[in-house]
CSV table of N, CA and C in Angstrom, one decimal:
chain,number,residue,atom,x,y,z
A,13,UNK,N,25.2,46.5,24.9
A,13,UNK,CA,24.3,45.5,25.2
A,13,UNK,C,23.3,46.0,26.2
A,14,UNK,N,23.8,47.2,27.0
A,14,UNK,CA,22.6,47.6,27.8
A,14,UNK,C,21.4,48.2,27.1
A,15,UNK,N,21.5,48.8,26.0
A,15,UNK,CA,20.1,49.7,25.9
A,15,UNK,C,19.3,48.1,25.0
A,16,UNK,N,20.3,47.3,24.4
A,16,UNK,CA,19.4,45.9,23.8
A,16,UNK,C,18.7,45.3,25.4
A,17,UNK,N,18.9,45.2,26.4
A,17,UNK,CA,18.0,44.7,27.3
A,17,UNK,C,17.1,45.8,27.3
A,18,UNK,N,17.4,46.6,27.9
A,18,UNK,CA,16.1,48.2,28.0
A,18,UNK,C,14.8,48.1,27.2
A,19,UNK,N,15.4,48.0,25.9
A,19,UNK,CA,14.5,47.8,24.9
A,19,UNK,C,14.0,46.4,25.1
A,20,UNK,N,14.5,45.9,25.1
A,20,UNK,CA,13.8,44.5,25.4
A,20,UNK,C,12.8,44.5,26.9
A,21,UNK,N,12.8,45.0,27.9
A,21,UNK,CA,12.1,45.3,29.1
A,21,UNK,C,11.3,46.0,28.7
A,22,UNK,N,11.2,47.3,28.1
A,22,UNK,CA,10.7,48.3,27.3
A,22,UNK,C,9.6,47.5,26.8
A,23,UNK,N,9.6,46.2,26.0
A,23,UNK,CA,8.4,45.9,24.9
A,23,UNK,C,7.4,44.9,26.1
A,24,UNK,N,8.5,44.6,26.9
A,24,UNK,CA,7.9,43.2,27.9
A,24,UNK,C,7.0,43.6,28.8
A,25,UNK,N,7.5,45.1,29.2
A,25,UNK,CA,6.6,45.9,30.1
A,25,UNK,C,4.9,45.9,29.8
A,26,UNK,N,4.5,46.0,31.0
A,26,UNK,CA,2.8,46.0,30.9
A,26,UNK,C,2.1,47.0,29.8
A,27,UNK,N,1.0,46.4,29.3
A,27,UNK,CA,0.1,47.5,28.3
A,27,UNK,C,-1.5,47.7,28.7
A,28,UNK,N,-1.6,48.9,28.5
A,28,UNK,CA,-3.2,49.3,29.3
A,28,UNK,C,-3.7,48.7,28.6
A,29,UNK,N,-5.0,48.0,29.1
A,29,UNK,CA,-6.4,48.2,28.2
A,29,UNK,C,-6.9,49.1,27.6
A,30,UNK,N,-7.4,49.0,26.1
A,30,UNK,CA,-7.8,49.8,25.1
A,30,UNK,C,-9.1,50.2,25.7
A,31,UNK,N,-9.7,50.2,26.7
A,31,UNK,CA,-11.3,50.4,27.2
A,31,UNK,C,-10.9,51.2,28.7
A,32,UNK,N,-10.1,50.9,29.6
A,32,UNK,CA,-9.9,51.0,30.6
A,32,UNK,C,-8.6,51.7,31.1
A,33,UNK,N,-7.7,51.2,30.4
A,33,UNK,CA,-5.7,51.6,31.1
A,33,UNK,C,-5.3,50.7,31.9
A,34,UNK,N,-6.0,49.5,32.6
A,34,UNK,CA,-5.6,48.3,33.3
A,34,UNK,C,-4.5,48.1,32.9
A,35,UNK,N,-3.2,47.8,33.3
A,35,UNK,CA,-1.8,47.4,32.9
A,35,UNK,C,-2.2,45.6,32.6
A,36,UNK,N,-2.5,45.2,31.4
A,36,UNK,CA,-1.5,44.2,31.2
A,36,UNK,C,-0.7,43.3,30.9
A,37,UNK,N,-0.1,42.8,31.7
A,37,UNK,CA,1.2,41.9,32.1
A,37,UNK,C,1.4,41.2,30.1
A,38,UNK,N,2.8,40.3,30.1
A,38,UNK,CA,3.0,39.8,29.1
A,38,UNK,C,2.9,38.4,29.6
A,39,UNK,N,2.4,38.4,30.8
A,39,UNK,CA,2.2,36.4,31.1
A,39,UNK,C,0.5,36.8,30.5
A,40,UNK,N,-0.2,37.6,31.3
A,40,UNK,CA,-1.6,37.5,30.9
A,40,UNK,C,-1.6,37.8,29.1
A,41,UNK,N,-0.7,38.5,28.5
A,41,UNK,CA,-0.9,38.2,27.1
A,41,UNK,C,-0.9,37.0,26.3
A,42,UNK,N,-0.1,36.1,26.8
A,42,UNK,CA,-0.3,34.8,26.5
A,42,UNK,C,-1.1,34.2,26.2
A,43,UNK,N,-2.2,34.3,27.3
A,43,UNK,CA,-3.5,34.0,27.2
A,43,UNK,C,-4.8,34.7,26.2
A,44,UNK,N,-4.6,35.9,25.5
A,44,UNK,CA,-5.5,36.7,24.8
A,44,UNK,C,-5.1,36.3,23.5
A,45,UNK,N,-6.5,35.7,22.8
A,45,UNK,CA,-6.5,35.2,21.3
A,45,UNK,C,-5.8,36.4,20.0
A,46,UNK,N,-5.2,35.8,19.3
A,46,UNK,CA,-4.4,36.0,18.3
A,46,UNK,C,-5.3,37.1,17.1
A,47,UNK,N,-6.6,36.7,17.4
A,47,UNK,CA,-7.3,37.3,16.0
A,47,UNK,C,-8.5,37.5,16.6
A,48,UNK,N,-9.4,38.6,16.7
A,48,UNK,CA,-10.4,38.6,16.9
A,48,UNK,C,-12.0,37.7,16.3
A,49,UNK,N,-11.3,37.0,15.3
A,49,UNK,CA,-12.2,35.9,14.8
A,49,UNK,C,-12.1,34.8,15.3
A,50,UNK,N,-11.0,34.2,16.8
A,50,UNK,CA,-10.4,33.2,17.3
A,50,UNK,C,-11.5,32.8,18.3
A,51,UNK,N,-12.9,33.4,18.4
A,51,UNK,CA,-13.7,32.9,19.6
A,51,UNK,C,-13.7,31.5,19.6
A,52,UNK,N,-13.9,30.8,18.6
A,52,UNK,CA,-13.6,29.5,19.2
A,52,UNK,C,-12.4,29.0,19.9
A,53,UNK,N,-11.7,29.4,20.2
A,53,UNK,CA,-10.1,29.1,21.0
A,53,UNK,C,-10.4,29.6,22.2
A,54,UNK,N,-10.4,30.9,22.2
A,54,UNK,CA,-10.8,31.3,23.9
A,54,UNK,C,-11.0,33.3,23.4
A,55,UNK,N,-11.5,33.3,24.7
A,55,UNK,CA,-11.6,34.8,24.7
A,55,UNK,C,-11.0,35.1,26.0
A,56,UNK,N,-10.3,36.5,26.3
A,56,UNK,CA,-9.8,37.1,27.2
A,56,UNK,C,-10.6,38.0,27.9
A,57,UNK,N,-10.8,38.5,28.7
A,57,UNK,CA,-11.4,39.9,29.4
A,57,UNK,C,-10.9,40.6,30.3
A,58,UNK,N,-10.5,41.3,30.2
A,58,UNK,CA,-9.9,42.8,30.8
A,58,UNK,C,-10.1,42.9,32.2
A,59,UNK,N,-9.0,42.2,33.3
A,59,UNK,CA,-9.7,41.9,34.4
A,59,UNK,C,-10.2,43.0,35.2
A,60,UNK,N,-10.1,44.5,34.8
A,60,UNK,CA,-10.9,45.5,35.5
A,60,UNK,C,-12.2,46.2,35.2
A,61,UNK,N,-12.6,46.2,33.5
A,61,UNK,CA,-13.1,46.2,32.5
A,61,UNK,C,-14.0,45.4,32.2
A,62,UNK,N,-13.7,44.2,32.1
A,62,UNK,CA,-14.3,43.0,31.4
A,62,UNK,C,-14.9,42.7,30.1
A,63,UNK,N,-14.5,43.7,29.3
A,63,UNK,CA,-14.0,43.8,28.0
A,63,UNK,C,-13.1,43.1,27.1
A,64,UNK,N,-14.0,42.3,26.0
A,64,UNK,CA,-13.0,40.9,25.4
A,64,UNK,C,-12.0,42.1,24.6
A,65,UNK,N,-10.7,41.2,24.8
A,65,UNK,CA,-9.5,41.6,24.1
A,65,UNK,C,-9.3,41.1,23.3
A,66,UNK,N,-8.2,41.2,22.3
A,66,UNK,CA,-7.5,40.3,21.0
A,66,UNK,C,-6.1,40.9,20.8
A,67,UNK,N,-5.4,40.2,20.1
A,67,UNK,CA,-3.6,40.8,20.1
A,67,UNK,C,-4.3,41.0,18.1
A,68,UNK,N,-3.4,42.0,17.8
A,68,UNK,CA,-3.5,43.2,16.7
A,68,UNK,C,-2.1,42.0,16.1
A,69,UNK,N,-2.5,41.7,14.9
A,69,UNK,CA,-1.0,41.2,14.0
A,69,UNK,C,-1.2,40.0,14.0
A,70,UNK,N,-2.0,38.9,13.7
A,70,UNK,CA,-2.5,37.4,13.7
A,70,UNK,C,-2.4,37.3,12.7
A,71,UNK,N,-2.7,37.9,11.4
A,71,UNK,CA,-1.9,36.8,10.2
A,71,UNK,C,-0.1,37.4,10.1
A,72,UNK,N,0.4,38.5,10.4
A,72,UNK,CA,1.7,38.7,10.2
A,72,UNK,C,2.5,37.8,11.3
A,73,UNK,N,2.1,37.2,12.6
A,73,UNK,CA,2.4,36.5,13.7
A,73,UNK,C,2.5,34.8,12.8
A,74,UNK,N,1.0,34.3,12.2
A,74,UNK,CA,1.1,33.2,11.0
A,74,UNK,C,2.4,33.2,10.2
A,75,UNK,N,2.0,34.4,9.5
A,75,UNK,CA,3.3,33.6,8.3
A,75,UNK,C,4.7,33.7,8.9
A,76,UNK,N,4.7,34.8,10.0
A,76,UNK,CA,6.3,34.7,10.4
A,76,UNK,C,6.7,33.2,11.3
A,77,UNK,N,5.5,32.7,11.7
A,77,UNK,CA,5.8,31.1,12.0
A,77,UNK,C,5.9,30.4,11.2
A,78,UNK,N,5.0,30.3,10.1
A,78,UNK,CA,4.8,29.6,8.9
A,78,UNK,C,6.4,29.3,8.4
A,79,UNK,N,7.1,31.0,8.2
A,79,UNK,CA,8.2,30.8,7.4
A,79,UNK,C,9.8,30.4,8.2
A,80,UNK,N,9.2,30.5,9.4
A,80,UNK,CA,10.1,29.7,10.6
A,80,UNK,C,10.4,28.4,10.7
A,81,UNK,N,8.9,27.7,10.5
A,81,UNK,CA,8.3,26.5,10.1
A,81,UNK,C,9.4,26.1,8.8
A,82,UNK,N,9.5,26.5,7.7
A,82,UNK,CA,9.9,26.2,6.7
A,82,UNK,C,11.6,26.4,7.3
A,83,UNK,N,12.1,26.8,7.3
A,83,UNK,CA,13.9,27.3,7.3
A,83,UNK,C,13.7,26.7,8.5
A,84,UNK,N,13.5,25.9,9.7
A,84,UNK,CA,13.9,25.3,10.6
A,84,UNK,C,13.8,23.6,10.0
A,85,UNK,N,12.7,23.3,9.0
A,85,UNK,CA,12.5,22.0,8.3
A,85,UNK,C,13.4,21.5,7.4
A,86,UNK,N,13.7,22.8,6.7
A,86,UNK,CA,14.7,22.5,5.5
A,86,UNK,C,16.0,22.4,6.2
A,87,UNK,N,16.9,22.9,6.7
A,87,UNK,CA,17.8,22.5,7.3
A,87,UNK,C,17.7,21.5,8.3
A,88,UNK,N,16.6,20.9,8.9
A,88,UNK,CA,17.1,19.7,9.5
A,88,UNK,C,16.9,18.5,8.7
A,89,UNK,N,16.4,18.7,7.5
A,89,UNK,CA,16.1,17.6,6.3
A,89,UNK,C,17.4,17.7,5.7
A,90,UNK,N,18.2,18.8,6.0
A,90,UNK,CA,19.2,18.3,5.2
A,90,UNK,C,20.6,17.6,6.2
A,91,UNK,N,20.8,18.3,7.1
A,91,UNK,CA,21.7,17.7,8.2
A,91,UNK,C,21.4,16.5,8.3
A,92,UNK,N,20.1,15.5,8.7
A,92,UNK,CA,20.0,14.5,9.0
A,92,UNK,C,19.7,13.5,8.0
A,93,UNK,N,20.8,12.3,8.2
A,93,UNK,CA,20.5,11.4,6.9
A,93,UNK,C,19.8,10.4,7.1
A,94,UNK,N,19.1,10.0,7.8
A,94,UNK,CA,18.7,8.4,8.4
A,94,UNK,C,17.1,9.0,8.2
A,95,UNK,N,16.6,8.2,7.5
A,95,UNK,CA,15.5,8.2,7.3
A,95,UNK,C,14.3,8.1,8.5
A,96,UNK,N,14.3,7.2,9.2
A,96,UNK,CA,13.2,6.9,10.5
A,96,UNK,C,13.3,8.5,11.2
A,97,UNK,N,14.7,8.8,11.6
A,97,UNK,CA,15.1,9.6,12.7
A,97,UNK,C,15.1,11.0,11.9
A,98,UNK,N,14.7,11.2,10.7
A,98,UNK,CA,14.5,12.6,10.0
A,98,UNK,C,13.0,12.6,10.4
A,99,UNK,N,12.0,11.5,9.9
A,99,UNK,CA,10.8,12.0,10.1
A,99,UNK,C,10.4,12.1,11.6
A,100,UNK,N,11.2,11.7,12.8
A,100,UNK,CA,10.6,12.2,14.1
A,100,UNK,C,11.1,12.9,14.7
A,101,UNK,N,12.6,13.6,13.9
A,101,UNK,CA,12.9,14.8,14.2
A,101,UNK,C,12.4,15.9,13.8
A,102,UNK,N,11.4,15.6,12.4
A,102,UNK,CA,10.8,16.8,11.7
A,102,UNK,C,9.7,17.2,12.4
A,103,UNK,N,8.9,16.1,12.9
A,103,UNK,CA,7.7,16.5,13.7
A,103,UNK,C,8.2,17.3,14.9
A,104,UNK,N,9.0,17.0,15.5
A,104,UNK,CA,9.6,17.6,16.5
A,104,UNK,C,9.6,19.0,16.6
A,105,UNK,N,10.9,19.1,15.5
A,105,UNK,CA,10.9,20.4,15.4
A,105,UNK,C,10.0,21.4,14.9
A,106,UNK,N,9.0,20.5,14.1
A,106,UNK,CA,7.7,21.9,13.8
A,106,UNK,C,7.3,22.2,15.6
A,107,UNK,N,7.2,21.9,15.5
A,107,UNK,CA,6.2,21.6,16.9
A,107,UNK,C,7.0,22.8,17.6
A,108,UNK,N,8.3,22.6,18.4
A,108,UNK,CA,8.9,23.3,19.2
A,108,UNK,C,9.5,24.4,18.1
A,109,UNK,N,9.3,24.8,17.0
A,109,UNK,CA,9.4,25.9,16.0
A,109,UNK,C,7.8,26.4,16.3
A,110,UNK,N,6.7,26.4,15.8
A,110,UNK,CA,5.9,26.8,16.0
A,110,UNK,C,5.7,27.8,17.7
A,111,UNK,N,5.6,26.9,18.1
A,111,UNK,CA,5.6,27.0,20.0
A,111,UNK,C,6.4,28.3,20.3
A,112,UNK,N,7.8,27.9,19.8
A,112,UNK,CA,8.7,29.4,20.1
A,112,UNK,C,8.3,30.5,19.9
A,113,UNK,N,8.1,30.4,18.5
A,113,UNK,CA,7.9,31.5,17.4
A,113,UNK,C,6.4,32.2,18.2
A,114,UNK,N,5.4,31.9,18.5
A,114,UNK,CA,4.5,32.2,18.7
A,114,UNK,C,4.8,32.6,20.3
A,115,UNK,N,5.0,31.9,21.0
A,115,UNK,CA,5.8,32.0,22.5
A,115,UNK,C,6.9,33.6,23.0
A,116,UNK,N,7.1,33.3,21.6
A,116,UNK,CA,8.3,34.8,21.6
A,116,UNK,C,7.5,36.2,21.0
A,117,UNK,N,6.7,36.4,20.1
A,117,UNK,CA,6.3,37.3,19.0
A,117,UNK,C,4.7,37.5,20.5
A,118,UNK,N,4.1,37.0,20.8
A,118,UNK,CA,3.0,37.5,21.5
A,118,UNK,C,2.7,38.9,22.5
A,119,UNK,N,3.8,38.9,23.3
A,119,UNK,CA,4.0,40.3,24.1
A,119,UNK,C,4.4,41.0,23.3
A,120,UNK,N,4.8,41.4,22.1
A,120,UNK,CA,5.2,42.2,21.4
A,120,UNK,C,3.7,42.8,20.3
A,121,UNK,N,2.5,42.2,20.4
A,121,UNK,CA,1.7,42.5,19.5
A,121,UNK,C,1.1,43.1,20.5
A,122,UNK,N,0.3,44.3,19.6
A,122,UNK,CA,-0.9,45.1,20.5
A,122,UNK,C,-2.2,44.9,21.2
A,123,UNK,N,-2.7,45.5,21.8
A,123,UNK,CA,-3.6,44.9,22.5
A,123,UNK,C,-5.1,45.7,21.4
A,124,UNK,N,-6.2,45.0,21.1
A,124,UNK,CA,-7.1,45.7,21.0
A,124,UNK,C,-8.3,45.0,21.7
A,125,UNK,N,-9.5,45.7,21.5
A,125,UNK,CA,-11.4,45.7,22.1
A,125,UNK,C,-11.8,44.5,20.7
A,126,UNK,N,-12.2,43.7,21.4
A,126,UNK,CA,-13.3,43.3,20.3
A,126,UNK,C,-14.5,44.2,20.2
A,127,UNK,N,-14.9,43.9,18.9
A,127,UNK,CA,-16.1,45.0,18.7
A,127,UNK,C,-17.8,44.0,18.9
């Protein structure tokens, strides 16, 4: 179980800027758009640099929520029998399925420069 945390600190650990070497953080990754076509959402900049960033892997980040989306839906449609309380538990759960999934997979994608 020790080298599964290592690795796990290992990915969480800071990453330079592609322009600069700035270390950063996986809280500040949070913040930097998914796809470099995401300018309407927000843009990030390199706080030493000031160089817009973007995280590398935006549609493979999609469909792995997408398909999370799905196998967390289908199984709570089938557990739950009551009609009212399936459809506000399904909303639910996309919601906090999405969230995670995206919440968890972000520090793990790469950093790149927009061009």
């Amino acid at each position: 179980m020790g080298k599964w945390r290592e690795k796990l600190k290992e990915m969480y650990a800071p990453q330079p800027c592609p322009q600069c070497g700035a270390p950063i953080t996986a809280k500040q990754k949070r913040h930097i758009p998914v796809t470099k076509y995401s300018t309407w959402y927000a843009t990030f900049e390199c706080p030493n640099c000031h160089e817009e960033l973007y995280l590398k892997g935006g549609w493979k980040t999609f469909i792995y929520t997408v398909s999370w989306v799905i196998i967390l839906t289908f199984f709570e449609l089938v557990i739950i029998k009551s009609h009212y309380i399936r459809h506000a538990c399904t909303l639910v759960c996309l919601i906090l399925a999405c969230e995670g999934a995206m919440w968890f997979l972000v520090p793990f994608l790469p950093i790149a420069k927009r061009n």
